[in-house]
Amino acid sequence: MSYLVLARKWRPQAFADMTGQEHVVKTLGNAIAQGRVAHAFLFCGPRGVGKTTAARLLARALNCVKGPTAEPCGTCTPCQEIVAGSSVDVAEIDGASNNSVEDVRQIRERVTYLPQRDRHKIYIIDEVHMLSTAAFNALLKTLEEPPPHVKFIFATTEPHKLPDTILSRCQRHNFRRISASRMVERLKQITEAEGAKISERALLLIARQAEGGMRDALSMLDMVLSACGNTPSDEAVAEALGAIDRTAVQEMCEALVRRQALPLLKRVEDLHVRGADFKRLAEELALHLRHLLVARSTGEAPEDLADSEKKAVLALAQEADPAQLARLFDLVQSSIWDVSRAAQPRLAMEVALLKCIHLAPGTSVSELAARLEALAARLGGGTSTTAAAEGGRPRPSSFRS
Ligand SMILES: Nc1ncnc2c1ncn2[C@@H]1O[C@H](COP(=O)(O)OP(=O)(O)OP(=O)(O)O)[C@@H](O)[C@H]1O
Ligand SMILES: [Mg+2]
Ligand SMILES: [Zn+2]
């Protein structure tokens, strides 16, 4: 049997398997249960987040022998044919290559006939924004009042290119980018079922790189598994993705907070040998510092981190001072540009990190104020507030900005 890429092999077969589009799934499920199914749907959203998948599941839900039901059986002939794309009553049309008036006229003619076998005749038109203006106009009348047995499901990544006349005749559902943590859950389930073992950290790296698109995440997973085998180390995954290992980022942030130059320089050396992209490193460090600052300010780790990372982030955030974190973020953030332009990115990165160690304050303004007050009290003859001053954090480095 030929190899089926993960994205196709793991296309959700039930609404319950769709990750991160619960708002859409719930609305569709309710509509089906109440028998209030619209005659035209528009599924909008970024690439690879489940539009086509949801369109097929909706077609199944409507045409399943046991339906209409939000939980199609998956085994009857219509259900199986819809997955295979061979159902006589469900047409999947690519809007990009069938975008002429003539194409729409054909649809218009066929719409008038009853379904050959199933309950509904369903037209799924992908990339619907590619239809020509004339084609849209030809579609309007049918879309306004289609015969009761006909349903349209349009999918597009660019809804703003659709005429208002079309938009107003469809029930619109907005698909979202999938959050990194939800994506990791799904990736975990898939890697386990595939007999592979990848750490949550490494999966998070994939999820983050995919920027909310599940198809991209699964393609990357495919690539990682074929490049590194079934039990890749975190470093191997990072390398295969051309990304920076999460452990490296976490450890470097620890060293920044604790003002330890040596481990920082060692990591840079190591990443240099591995051929890492230092602009990327600077971006990752800035993002991680942002997470630390959020954790320090809210007492909670940001949602898009893996569980294993959340603990480390919270602990490190408590160790640091908000002012120090904010300053570190500023410095690293501004180094991104320097590093990306530098003739020797490694040197630029090293100097930027050393500057961070020397320039970020270790104490917040409020603590300084408390110390000043204590000092003033002491000078003025007071005795009671000295304890507060001594209980403060270590003195800031003498090299301050
Ligand atoms: N929400 C999701 N939950 C689980 N898997 C998903 C989800 N979205 C996408 N996938 C995976 O990605 C693959 C592609 O998804 P799909 O074809 O539905 O994306 P799409 O939104 O139609 O993208 P495009 O805009 O490129 O057409 C699916 O086969 C499935 O493996
Ligand atoms: Mg699609
Ligand atoms: Zn069925």
Coordinates of C-alpha atoms and ligand atoms in Angstrom, one line a residue:
M1 CA 0.0 0.0 0.0
S2 CA 1.3 3.4 -0.8
Y3 CA 2.2 5.8 2.0
L4 CA -0.5 8.2 3.0
V5 CA 0.8 11.4 4.5
L6 CA -0.3 12.0 8.1
A7 CA -2.4 15.0 7.2
R8 CA -4.6 12.8 5.0
K9 CA -4.5 9.7 7.1
W10 CA -5.6 11.7 10.2
R11 CA -8.3 13.8 8.6
P12 CA -11.0 13.9 11.4
Q13 CA -13.7 11.3 10.7
A14 CA -16.2 12.8 13.2
F15 CA -17.0 16.3 14.5
A16 CA -15.6 15.2 17.8
D17 CA -12.1 14.8 16.3
M18 CA -11.9 18.3 15.0
T19 CA -9.5 20.2 17.1
G20 CA -10.1 23.8 18.2
Q21 CA -13.2 24.6 16.1
E22 CA -15.7 23.7 18.8
H23 CA -17.6 26.9 18.2
V24 CA -18.4 25.8 14.6
V25 CA -19.0 22.2 15.4
K26 CA -21.4 23.1 18.2
T27 CA -23.5 25.4 16.1
L28 CA -23.6 23.0 13.2
G29 CA -24.6 20.2 15.6
N30 CA -27.4 22.2 17.1
A31 CA -28.7 23.2 13.7
I32 CA -28.8 19.6 12.6
A33 CA -30.4 18.4 15.8
Q34 CA -33.1 21.1 15.6
G35 CA -33.7 20.5 11.9
R36 CA -32.8 24.1 11.1
V37 CA -30.1 23.6 8.6
A38 CA -29.3 26.5 6.3
H39 CA -29.2 26.0 2.6
A40 CA -25.8 27.7 2.0
F41 CA -22.8 27.7 4.3
L42 CA -19.6 29.7 4.1
F43 CA -16.6 28.3 5.9
C44 CA -13.8 31.0 6.2
G45 CA -10.4 30.8 7.8
P46 CA -6.7 30.3 7.4
R47 CA -5.1 27.4 5.5
G48 CA -5.2 23.9 7.0
V49 CA -7.5 24.5 9.9
G50 CA -10.3 22.2 9.0
K51 CA -12.7 23.9 6.4
T52 CA -12.7 21.2 3.8
T53 CA -12.8 18.6 6.6
A54 CA -15.8 20.2 8.2
A55 CA -17.5 20.5 4.9
R56 CA -17.2 16.8 4.3
L57 CA -18.4 16.0 7.8
L58 CA -21.4 18.2 7.3
A59 CA -22.2 16.4 4.0
R60 CA -22.0 13.1 5.9
A61 CA -24.2 14.4 8.7
L62 CA -26.8 15.4 6.2
N63 CA -26.7 12.4 4.0
C64 CA -25.9 9.5 6.4
V65 CA -28.5 6.8 6.1
K66 CA -29.2 7.2 9.9
G67 CA -29.3 11.0 9.5
P68 CA -29.6 13.9 9.4
T69 CA -27.5 13.6 12.5
A70 CA -24.5 15.4 14.1
E71 CA -23.0 11.9 14.6
P72 CA -23.0 10.2 11.2
C73 CA -22.4 6.5 11.4
G74 CA -19.3 6.5 9.2
T75 CA -20.1 3.0 7.9
C76 CA -23.1 3.4 5.5
T77 CA -22.5 3.8 1.8
P78 CA -23.1 7.6 1.7
C79 CA -20.7 8.1 4.7
Q80 CA -18.0 6.0 3.1
E81 CA -18.3 7.5 -0.3
I82 CA -18.2 11.0 0.9
V83 CA -14.9 10.4 2.6
A84 CA -13.5 8.8 -0.5
G85 CA -14.9 11.8 -2.5
S86 CA -16.9 9.4 -4.8
S87 CA -20.5 10.1 -3.7
V88 CA -22.9 10.6 -6.6
D89 CA -24.8 13.3 -4.6
V90 CA -21.9 15.2 -3.2
A91 CA -19.9 17.2 -5.6
E92 CA -16.6 18.7 -4.5
I93 CA -15.7 21.5 -6.9
D94 CA -12.5 23.4 -7.0
G95 CA -13.5 27.1 -7.4
A96 CA -10.0 28.0 -8.7
S97 CA -10.3 25.8 -11.8
N98 CA -14.1 25.9 -12.3
N99 CA -14.6 29.6 -12.1
S100 CA -16.4 30.5 -15.2
V101 CA -20.1 31.4 -15.8
E102 CA -20.3 28.2 -17.9
D103 CA -19.2 26.1 -14.8
V104 CA -21.8 27.8 -12.7
R105 CA -24.5 27.3 -15.4
Q106 CA -23.8 23.6 -15.3
I107 CA -24.3 23.5 -11.5
R108 CA -27.5 25.5 -12.0
E109 CA -28.9 23.0 -14.4
R110 CA -28.0 20.0 -12.3
V111 CA -29.5 21.5 -9.2
T112 CA -33.0 21.1 -10.5
Y113 CA -32.8 17.3 -10.6
L114 CA -33.5 15.3 -7.5
P115 CA -30.6 13.5 -5.7
Q116 CA -29.8 10.2 -7.3
R117 CA -29.7 8.2 -4.1
D118 CA -29.3 10.3 -0.9
R119 CA -31.3 12.8 1.0
H120 CA -29.5 15.9 -0.3
K121 CA -27.5 17.0 -3.3
I122 CA -24.5 18.8 -1.8
Y123 CA -22.1 21.1 -3.6
I124 CA -18.9 21.8 -1.8
I125 CA -17.0 24.6 -3.6
D126 CA -13.5 25.1 -2.3
E127 CA -11.6 28.4 -2.9
V128 CA -14.9 30.0 -3.8
H129 CA -13.4 33.5 -3.9
M130 CA -11.8 32.5 -7.2
L131 CA -15.1 32.5 -9.1
S132 CA -15.4 35.3 -11.7
T133 CA -17.8 38.1 -11.1
A134 CA -20.1 36.8 -13.8
A135 CA -20.0 33.4 -12.2
F136 CA -21.0 34.8 -8.9
N137 CA -23.9 36.6 -10.6
A138 CA -25.0 33.5 -12.3
L139 CA -25.0 31.7 -8.9
L140 CA -27.1 34.4 -7.0
K141 CA -30.5 33.2 -8.0
T142 CA -29.9 29.6 -7.2
L143 CA -28.3 30.6 -3.9
E144 CA -31.3 32.7 -3.0
E145 CA -33.9 30.0 -3.4
P146 CA -32.3 26.6 -4.0
P147 CA -34.6 23.6 -4.3
P148 CA -35.1 22.1 -0.8
H149 CA -32.9 19.0 -1.5
V150 CA -29.9 21.2 -2.4
K151 CA -27.2 22.4 0.0
F152 CA -24.1 24.6 -0.8
I153 CA -21.0 24.6 1.3
F154 CA -18.4 27.2 0.3
A155 CA -14.9 27.3 1.7
T156 CA -12.4 30.2 1.4
T157 CA -9.3 31.6 2.9
E158 CA -10.2 35.0 1.6
P159 CA -13.8 35.9 2.4
H160 CA -13.1 39.6 1.8
K161 CA -12.9 38.8 -1.9
L162 CA -16.5 37.6 -2.0
P163 CA -19.3 40.0 -3.1
D164 CA -21.7 41.1 -0.4
T165 CA -24.6 39.6 -2.4
I166 CA -23.0 36.2 -1.9
L167 CA -22.0 36.8 1.7
S168 CA -25.5 37.8 2.7
R169 CA -27.0 34.6 1.3
C170 CA -24.8 32.3 3.3
Q171 CA -24.5 31.2 6.9
R172 CA -21.0 32.1 7.7
H173 CA -18.7 30.2 10.1
N174 CA -15.2 31.5 11.0
F175 CA -12.6 28.9 11.5
R176 CA -9.8 29.9 13.8
R177 CA -6.1 29.2 14.0
I178 CA -5.7 26.3 16.4
S179 CA -3.9 27.2 19.7
A180 CA -0.5 25.6 20.3
S181 CA -1.7 23.7 23.3
R182 CA -4.7 22.2 21.5
M183 CA -2.5 21.3 18.6
V184 CA 0.0 19.5 20.9
E185 CA -2.8 17.4 22.3
R186 CA -3.7 16.2 18.8
L187 CA -0.1 15.7 17.7
K188 CA 0.5 13.6 20.8
Q189 CA -2.5 11.4 20.1
I190 CA -1.2 11.0 16.5
T191 CA 2.4 10.3 17.4
E192 CA 1.3 7.7 19.9
A193 CA -1.0 6.0 17.5
E194 CA 1.8 6.0 14.9
G195 CA 4.1 4.2 17.4
A196 CA 6.5 7.2 17.7
K197 CA 7.8 9.0 20.8
I198 CA 8.4 12.7 20.7
S199 CA 8.5 14.9 23.8
E200 CA 5.8 17.4 24.5
R201 CA 8.4 20.1 24.2
A202 CA 9.4 19.0 20.7
L203 CA 5.7 18.8 19.7
L204 CA 5.2 22.3 21.0
L205 CA 8.0 23.4 18.7
I206 CA 6.2 21.9 15.8
A207 CA 2.9 23.4 16.9
R208 CA 4.4 26.9 17.2
Q209 CA 6.1 26.7 13.9
A210 CA 2.8 25.7 12.3
E211 CA 1.2 29.0 13.4
G212 CA -2.2 27.5 14.0
G213 CA -2.5 25.4 10.9
M214 CA -3.0 21.7 11.5
R215 CA -2.0 20.6 8.0
D216 CA 1.3 22.4 8.3
A217 CA 1.9 20.8 11.8
L218 CA 1.2 17.3 10.4
S219 CA 3.5 17.9 7.4
M220 CA 6.2 18.9 9.7
L221 CA 5.6 15.9 11.9
D222 CA 5.9 13.7 8.8
M223 CA 9.1 15.4 7.9
V224 CA 10.6 15.0 11.4
L225 CA 9.7 11.3 11.6
S226 CA 11.2 10.5 8.2
A227 CA 14.3 12.5 9.0
C228 CA 14.9 11.4 12.5
G229 CA 13.1 8.1 13.0
N230 CA 10.5 7.2 15.6
T231 CA 12.2 8.4 18.8
P232 CA 13.9 11.7 17.9
S233 CA 15.5 13.8 20.7
D234 CA 14.4 17.4 21.2
E235 CA 17.5 18.6 19.6
A236 CA 17.0 16.4 16.5
V237 CA 13.5 17.7 16.1
A238 CA 14.6 21.3 16.4
E239 CA 17.4 20.7 13.9
A240 CA 15.1 19.0 11.4
L241 CA 12.7 22.0 11.7
G242 CA 15.5 24.5 11.5
A243 CA 14.2 25.7 14.8
I244 CA 15.8 26.4 18.2
D245 CA 15.6 23.7 20.8
R246 CA 13.2 24.8 23.6
T247 CA 15.5 23.6 26.3
A248 CA 18.2 25.9 25.0
V249 CA 15.8 28.8 25.1
Q250 CA 14.6 28.0 28.6
E251 CA 18.2 27.6 29.9
M252 CA 19.4 30.7 28.2
C253 CA 16.6 32.7 29.9
E254 CA 17.6 31.2 33.2
A255 CA 21.1 32.4 32.7
L256 CA 19.9 35.8 31.7
V257 CA 17.8 36.2 34.8
R258 CA 20.6 34.9 37.0
R259 CA 23.3 36.9 35.2
Q260 CA 25.4 34.0 34.3
A261 CA 27.6 34.8 31.3
L262 CA 29.3 31.4 31.0
P263 CA 26.3 29.2 30.3
L264 CA 25.0 31.8 27.8
L265 CA 28.3 31.8 25.8
K266 CA 28.5 28.0 25.9
R267 CA 24.9 27.7 24.5
V268 CA 25.7 30.3 21.7
E269 CA 28.8 28.3 20.8
D270 CA 26.8 25.1 20.7
L271 CA 24.1 26.6 18.6
H272 CA 26.7 28.1 16.3
V273 CA 28.2 24.6 15.7
R274 CA 24.7 23.3 14.9
G275 CA 24.3 26.0 12.3
A276 CA 21.4 27.7 14.2
D277 CA 19.9 30.9 12.9
F278 CA 20.7 33.6 15.5
K279 CA 17.9 35.9 14.4
R280 CA 15.6 33.1 15.2
L281 CA 17.3 32.6 18.5
A282 CA 16.8 36.2 19.4
E283 CA 13.2 36.0 18.4
E284 CA 12.7 32.9 20.5
L285 CA 14.4 34.5 23.5
A286 CA 12.2 37.6 23.2
L287 CA 9.1 35.4 23.1
H288 CA 10.2 33.4 26.1
L289 CA 10.9 36.6 28.1
R290 CA 7.5 37.8 27.2
H291 CA 6.0 34.6 28.6
L292 CA 8.1 35.1 31.8
L293 CA 6.8 38.7 32.1
V294 CA 3.2 37.6 31.6
A295 CA 3.7 34.8 34.2
R296 CA 5.3 37.3 36.6
S297 CA 2.5 39.8 36.2
T298 CA -0.5 37.4 36.3
G299 CA 0.8 34.6 38.4
E300 CA -0.2 32.2 35.6
A301 CA 1.8 30.7 32.8
P302 CA 0.6 31.6 29.3
E303 CA -1.9 29.1 27.8
D304 CA 0.1 28.4 24.6
L305 CA 2.9 26.7 26.6
A306 CA 3.2 22.9 27.0
D307 CA 2.4 21.7 30.5
S308 CA 6.0 20.7 31.1
E309 CA 7.1 24.2 30.2
K310 CA 4.5 26.0 32.3
K311 CA 6.1 24.9 35.6
A312 CA 9.6 26.0 34.6
V313 CA 8.3 29.4 33.3
L314 CA 6.4 30.1 36.5
A315 CA 9.3 29.2 38.7
L316 CA 11.8 31.3 36.8
A317 CA 9.3 34.2 36.7
Q318 CA 9.1 34.2 40.5
E319 CA 12.8 34.3 40.7
A320 CA 13.0 37.5 38.6
D321 CA 11.8 41.0 39.1
P322 CA 9.2 42.5 36.7
A323 CA 11.5 45.5 35.9
Q324 CA 14.4 43.1 35.1
L325 CA 12.2 41.0 32.8
A326 CA 10.9 44.1 31.0
R327 CA 14.3 45.4 30.5
L328 CA 15.6 42.0 29.3
F329 CA 12.8 41.8 26.9
D330 CA 13.5 45.3 25.5
L331 CA 17.2 44.5 25.1
V332 CA 16.7 41.2 23.4
Q333 CA 13.9 42.5 21.2
S334 CA 16.1 45.3 19.9
S335 CA 18.9 42.8 19.3
I336 CA 16.8 40.9 16.8
W337 CA 17.4 43.6 14.2
D338 CA 21.1 44.0 15.0
V339 CA 21.7 40.2 14.8
S340 CA 19.8 39.9 11.6
R341 CA 21.9 42.6 9.9
A342 CA 25.2 41.8 11.5
A343 CA 28.1 40.5 9.3
Q344 CA 28.8 38.1 12.2
P345 CA 25.5 37.3 13.8
R346 CA 27.2 35.1 16.4
L347 CA 29.3 38.0 17.8
A348 CA 26.3 40.4 17.7
M349 CA 24.3 37.8 19.6
E350 CA 27.0 37.3 22.2
V351 CA 27.4 41.0 22.9
A352 CA 23.7 41.5 23.1
L353 CA 23.4 38.8 25.7
L354 CA 26.3 40.2 27.7
K355 CA 24.7 43.6 27.6
C356 CA 21.6 42.1 28.9
I357 CA 23.4 40.7 31.9
H358 CA 25.0 44.0 32.7
L359 CA 22.1 46.4 31.9
A360 CA 19.0 44.8 33.2
P361 CA 18.1 46.1 36.7
G362 CA 17.7 43.5 39.4
T363 CA 15.3 45.6 41.4
S364 CA 12.0 47.3 40.8
V365 CA 11.3 51.0 41.4
S366 CA 9.0 50.2 44.3
E367 CA 11.7 48.2 46.0
L368 CA 14.2 51.0 45.5
A369 CA 11.7 53.4 46.9
A370 CA 11.3 51.2 50.0
R371 CA 15.0 51.1 50.4
L372 CA 15.3 54.8 50.1
E373 CA 12.6 55.3 52.7
A374 CA 14.4 52.9 55.0
L375 CA 17.6 54.7 54.5
A376 CA 16.0 58.1 55.1
A377 CA 14.4 56.7 58.2
R378 CA 17.7 55.5 59.5
L379 CA 19.4 58.9 58.7
G380 CA 16.5 60.6 60.4
G381 CA 17.1 58.5 63.5
G382 CA 14.3 56.0 62.9
T383 CA 15.1 52.4 63.6
S384 CA 12.1 50.3 62.7
T385 CA 12.4 50.2 58.9
T386 CA 15.9 49.0 58.4
A387 CA 14.7 45.4 58.2
A388 CA 12.8 46.1 55.1
A389 CA 16.0 47.4 53.4
E390 CA 18.0 44.4 54.4
G391 CA 15.3 42.0 53.3
G392 CA 15.4 43.4 49.8
R393 CA 16.9 41.8 46.7
P394 CA 20.6 41.7 45.9
R395 CA 22.0 45.1 45.0
P396 CA 21.8 46.0 41.3
S397 CA 24.9 45.7 39.3
S398 CA 27.0 48.8 39.3
F399 CA 26.9 48.9 35.5
R400 CA 23.3 50.4 35.1
S401 CA 21.7 52.1 32.2
Ligands
LIG1 N1 -9.4 21.4 13.3 C1 -8.7 20.3 12.9 N2 -8.6 19.2 13.7 C2 -7.9 18.1 13.4 N3 -7.2 18.0 12.2 C3 -7.2 19.1 11.3 C4 -8.0 20.2 11.7 N4 -7.8 21.1 10.7 C5 -7.0 20.5 9.8 N5 -6.7 19.3 10.2 C6 -5.7 18.4 9.5 O1 -5.2 19.1 8.3 C7 -5.7 18.5 7.1 C8 -6.2 19.5 6.2 O2 -7.3 20.1 6.7 P1 -8.4 20.8 5.7 O3 -8.3 20.2 4.3 O4 -9.8 20.6 6.3 O5 -8.0 22.3 5.8 P2 -8.6 23.5 5.0 O6 -9.0 24.5 6.1 O7 -9.6 23.1 4.1 O8 -7.3 24.1 4.3 P3 -7.2 24.9 2.9 O9 -7.6 26.3 3.2 O10 -5.8 24.8 2.6 O11 -8.1 24.2 1.9 C9 -6.7 17.5 7.5 O12 -6.7 16.3 6.7 C10 -6.4 17.1 8.9 O13 -5.5 16.1 9.0
MG2 MG -9.7 23.1 2.0
ZN3 ZN -23.7 6.9 7.7

